[in-house]
mmCIF file of C-alpha atoms in Angstrom:
data_model
loop_
_atom_site.group_PDB
_atom_site.id
_atom_site.type_symbol
_atom_site.label_atom_id
_atom_site.label_comp_id
_atom_site.label_asym_id
_atom_site.label_seq_id
_atom_site.Cartn_x
_atom_site.Cartn_y
_atom_site.Cartn_z
ATOM 1 C CA MET A 28 16.684 1.906 -1.546
ATOM 2 C CA THR A 29 16.647 3.440 2.035
ATOM 3 C CA ASP A 30 14.617 2.320 4.985
ATOM 4 C CA LYS A 31 12.422 5.420 4.876
ATOM 5 C CA ALA A 32 8.887 4.178 5.332
ATOM 6 C CA HIS A 33 5.408 5.540 5.572
ATOM 7 C CA GLU A 34 3.328 4.324 8.499
ATOM 8 C CA TYR A 35 -0.455 4.176 8.595
ATOM 9 C CA GLN A 36 -2.710 2.954 11.507
ATOM 10 C CA CYS A 37 -5.881 0.878 10.980
ATOM 11 C CA ARG A 38 -8.402 -0.262 13.624
ATOM 12 C CA ILE A 39 -10.128 -3.669 12.978
ATOM 13 C CA TYR A 40 -13.951 -3.339 13.032
ATOM 14 C CA TYR A 41 -16.623 -6.056 13.166
ATOM 15 C CA GLU A 42 -17.152 -5.668 9.337
ATOM 16 C CA ASP A 43 -13.484 -6.649 8.764
ATOM 17 C CA THR A 44 -13.877 -10.033 10.474
ATOM 18 C CA ASP A 45 -15.419 -13.442 9.960
ATOM 19 C CA ALA A 46 -17.707 -15.221 12.365
ATOM 20 C CA GLY A 47 -14.882 -16.052 14.627
ATOM 21 C CA GLY A 48 -13.608 -12.440 14.979
ATOM 22 C CA ILE A 49 -10.591 -12.998 12.875
ATOM 23 C CA VAL A 50 -9.877 -10.641 9.939
ATOM 24 C CA TYR A 51 -11.040 -12.129 6.651
ATOM 25 C CA TYR A 52 -7.967 -12.702 4.525
ATOM 26 C CA ALA A 53 -9.030 -10.510 1.563
ATOM 27 C CA ASN A 54 -9.400 -7.453 3.880
ATOM 28 C CA TYR A 55 -5.678 -7.195 4.307
ATOM 29 C CA LEU A 56 -5.663 -5.973 0.651
ATOM 30 C CA LYS A 57 -7.991 -3.193 1.632
ATOM 31 C CA PHE A 58 -5.789 -2.172 4.509
ATOM 32 C CA ILE A 59 -2.715 -1.920 2.322
ATOM 33 C CA GLU A 60 -4.633 -0.068 -0.394
ATOM 34 C CA ARG A 61 -5.600 2.548 2.185
ATOM 35 C CA ALA A 62 -2.029 2.833 3.458
ATOM 36 C CA ARG A 63 -0.621 3.215 -0.020
ATOM 37 C CA THR A 64 -3.327 5.854 -1.000
ATOM 38 C CA GLU A 65 -2.527 7.849 2.079
ATOM 39 C CA TRP A 66 1.224 7.584 1.400
ATOM 40 C CA LEU A 67 0.768 8.789 -2.200
ATOM 41 C CA ARG A 68 -1.596 11.737 -1.004
ATOM 42 C CA GLU A 69 1.198 12.652 1.463
ATOM 43 C CA ILE A 70 3.721 13.005 -1.280
ATOM 44 C CA GLY A 71 1.297 14.923 -3.352
ATOM 45 C CA PHE A 72 -0.246 12.437 -5.664
ATOM 46 C CA GLN A 73 -4.063 12.211 -5.788
ATOM 47 C CA SER A 74 -5.750 9.490 -7.689
ATOM 48 C CA SER A 75 -8.751 11.564 -8.790
ATOM 49 C CA VAL A 76 -6.318 14.224 -10.378
ATOM 50 C CA SER A 77 -4.271 11.465 -11.940
ATOM 51 C CA LEU A 78 -7.404 9.927 -13.461
ATOM 52 C CA ASP A 79 -8.519 13.316 -14.757
ATOM 53 C CA SER A 80 -5.186 13.612 -16.507
ATOM 54 C CA GLY A 81 -5.623 10.088 -18.124
ATOM 55 C CA GLN A 82 -3.361 8.054 -15.924
ATOM 56 C CA ALA A 83 -3.678 5.661 -13.092
ATOM 57 C CA PHE A 84 -1.736 3.105 -11.040
ATOM 58 C CA VAL A 85 -2.747 -0.527 -11.428
ATOM 59 C CA VAL A 86 -1.532 -3.524 -9.481
ATOM 60 C CA ALA A 87 0.639 -5.584 -11.730
ATOM 61 C CA GLY A 88 1.815 -8.130 -9.148
ATOM 62 C CA LEU A 89 1.288 -9.049 -5.578
ATOM 63 C CA LYS A 90 2.947 -11.555 -3.221
ATOM 64 C CA ILE A 91 1.476 -11.977 0.234
ATOM 65 C CA ASP A 92 2.530 -14.150 3.244
ATOM 66 C CA TYR A 93 0.031 -14.410 6.033
ATOM 67 C CA ARG A 94 2.002 -14.993 9.271
ATOM 68 C CA ASN A 95 -0.439 -14.203 12.135
ATOM 69 C CA SER A 96 -3.991 -13.234 12.351
ATOM 70 C CA ALA A 97 -5.499 -9.873 13.280
ATOM 71 C CA ARG A 98 -8.681 -9.835 15.361
ATOM 72 C CA LEU A 99 -11.585 -7.576 16.249
ATOM 73 C CA ASP A 100 -10.536 -4.370 17.875
ATOM 74 C CA ASP A 101 -6.785 -4.697 17.070
ATOM 75 C CA LEU A 102 -4.944 -1.555 16.149
ATOM 76 C CA LEU A 103 -2.641 -2.411 13.200
ATOM 77 C CA ARG A 104 0.295 -0.540 11.795
ATOM 78 C CA ILE A 105 1.151 -0.759 8.075
ATOM 79 C CA LYS A 106 4.603 0.125 7.076
ATOM 80 C CA SER A 107 5.005 0.902 3.346
ATOM 81 C CA LYS A 108 8.322 1.493 1.617
ATOM 82 C CA ILE A 109 9.679 1.498 -1.906
ATOM 83 C CA ILE A 110 11.988 -1.346 -2.538
ATOM 84 C CA ASP A 111 12.523 -0.718 -6.351
ATOM 85 C CA ARG A 112 11.326 1.897 -8.785
ATOM 86 C CA SER A 113 11.526 2.816 -12.455
ATOM 87 C CA PRO A 114 9.712 5.517 -14.563
ATOM 88 C CA LEU A 115 7.076 2.872 -15.292
ATOM 89 C CA LYS A 116 6.598 0.967 -11.966
ATOM 90 C CA ILE A 117 7.089 1.082 -8.258
ATOM 91 C CA VAL A 118 7.779 -2.141 -6.233
ATOM 92 C CA MET A 119 6.890 -1.756 -2.503
ATOM 93 C CA SER A 120 6.849 -3.858 0.686
ATOM 94 C CA GLN A 121 3.734 -3.168 2.707
ATOM 95 C CA ASN A 122 4.069 -5.017 6.058
ATOM 96 C CA ILE A 123 1.247 -5.175 8.586
ATOM 97 C CA TYR A 124 2.029 -5.290 12.323
ATOM 98 C CA LYS A 125 0.086 -5.463 15.558
ATOM 99 C CA GLU A 126 2.477 -3.837 17.989
ATOM 100 C CA ASP A 127 5.829 -5.422 17.118
ATOM 101 C CA VAL A 128 4.348 -8.575 15.867
ATOM 102 C CA LEU A 129 4.537 -9.062 12.037
ATOM 103 C CA LEU A 130 1.121 -10.295 10.769
ATOM 104 C CA THR A 131 1.383 -10.082 6.980
ATOM 105 C CA GLU A 132 4.267 -9.544 4.512
ATOM 106 C CA VAL A 133 3.335 -7.942 1.131
ATOM 107 C CA GLU A 134 5.383 -7.087 -1.920
ATOM 108 C CA ILE A 135 3.403 -5.241 -4.511
ATOM 109 C CA THR A 136 4.134 -3.979 -7.948
ATOM 110 C CA LEU A 137 2.369 -0.864 -9.249
ATOM 111 C CA VAL A 138 2.418 0.187 -12.942
ATOM 112 C CA MET A 139 1.393 3.504 -14.182
ATOM 113 C CA VAL A 140 -1.061 3.079 -17.177
ATOM 114 C CA ASP A 141 -3.134 5.207 -19.468
ATOM 115 C CA LEU A 142 -6.901 4.862 -19.554
ATOM 116 C CA ASN A 143 -6.418 2.232 -22.232
ATOM 117 C CA GLY A 144 -4.419 0.102 -19.906
ATOM 118 C CA ARG A 145 -1.087 0.790 -21.687
ATOM 119 C CA PRO A 146 1.966 1.359 -19.512
ATOM 120 C CA VAL A 147 3.227 4.938 -19.462
ATOM 121 C CA LYS A 148 6.043 6.806 -17.734
ATOM 122 C CA MET A 149 5.033 8.591 -14.510
ATOM 123 C CA THR A 150 5.221 12.380 -14.769
ATOM 124 C CA PRO A 151 8.612 13.954 -13.803
ATOM 125 C CA LYS A 152 7.051 15.607 -10.893
ATOM 126 C CA LEU A 153 5.798 12.279 -9.444
ATOM 127 C CA GLN A 154 9.248 10.687 -10.098
ATOM 128 C CA GLU A 155 10.884 13.545 -8.259
ATOM 129 C CA ARG A 156 8.501 13.122 -5.334
ATOM 130 C CA LEU A 157 9.138 9.401 -5.213
ATOM 131 C CA GLN A 158 12.871 9.950 -5.366
ATOM 132 C CA SER A 159 12.702 12.289 -2.448
ATOM 133 C CA TYR A 160 11.105 9.537 -0.468
ATOM 134 C CA GLU A 161 13.804 6.968 -1.028
#
């Protein structure tokens, strides 16, 4: 896979932090979800349309390594890129930075499923759009 990546910025608000002004660990998952959703939207995939057609992405695996903390008012940059792909799944890295400092490393596996939770192949149109992003 190439180094082509999508970048998304996210500001840290009071609601994202604990009593000490440090981002609560589970909120990093929300940030990468937003970044991934915006990347998919950018390549022409909309979750609502996919659900209407009976398919959806689900998270099948997640590895996360917290290296540094984000704090109230920080501006974060989330860099998302495909590291592996098949007609059934996408494996992505989604790293979170404050300026040039790596805060969180994430590897996430997404699988396309039908509404009964069974894996299905992504549409040829989506596969083509993903390939153009690699």
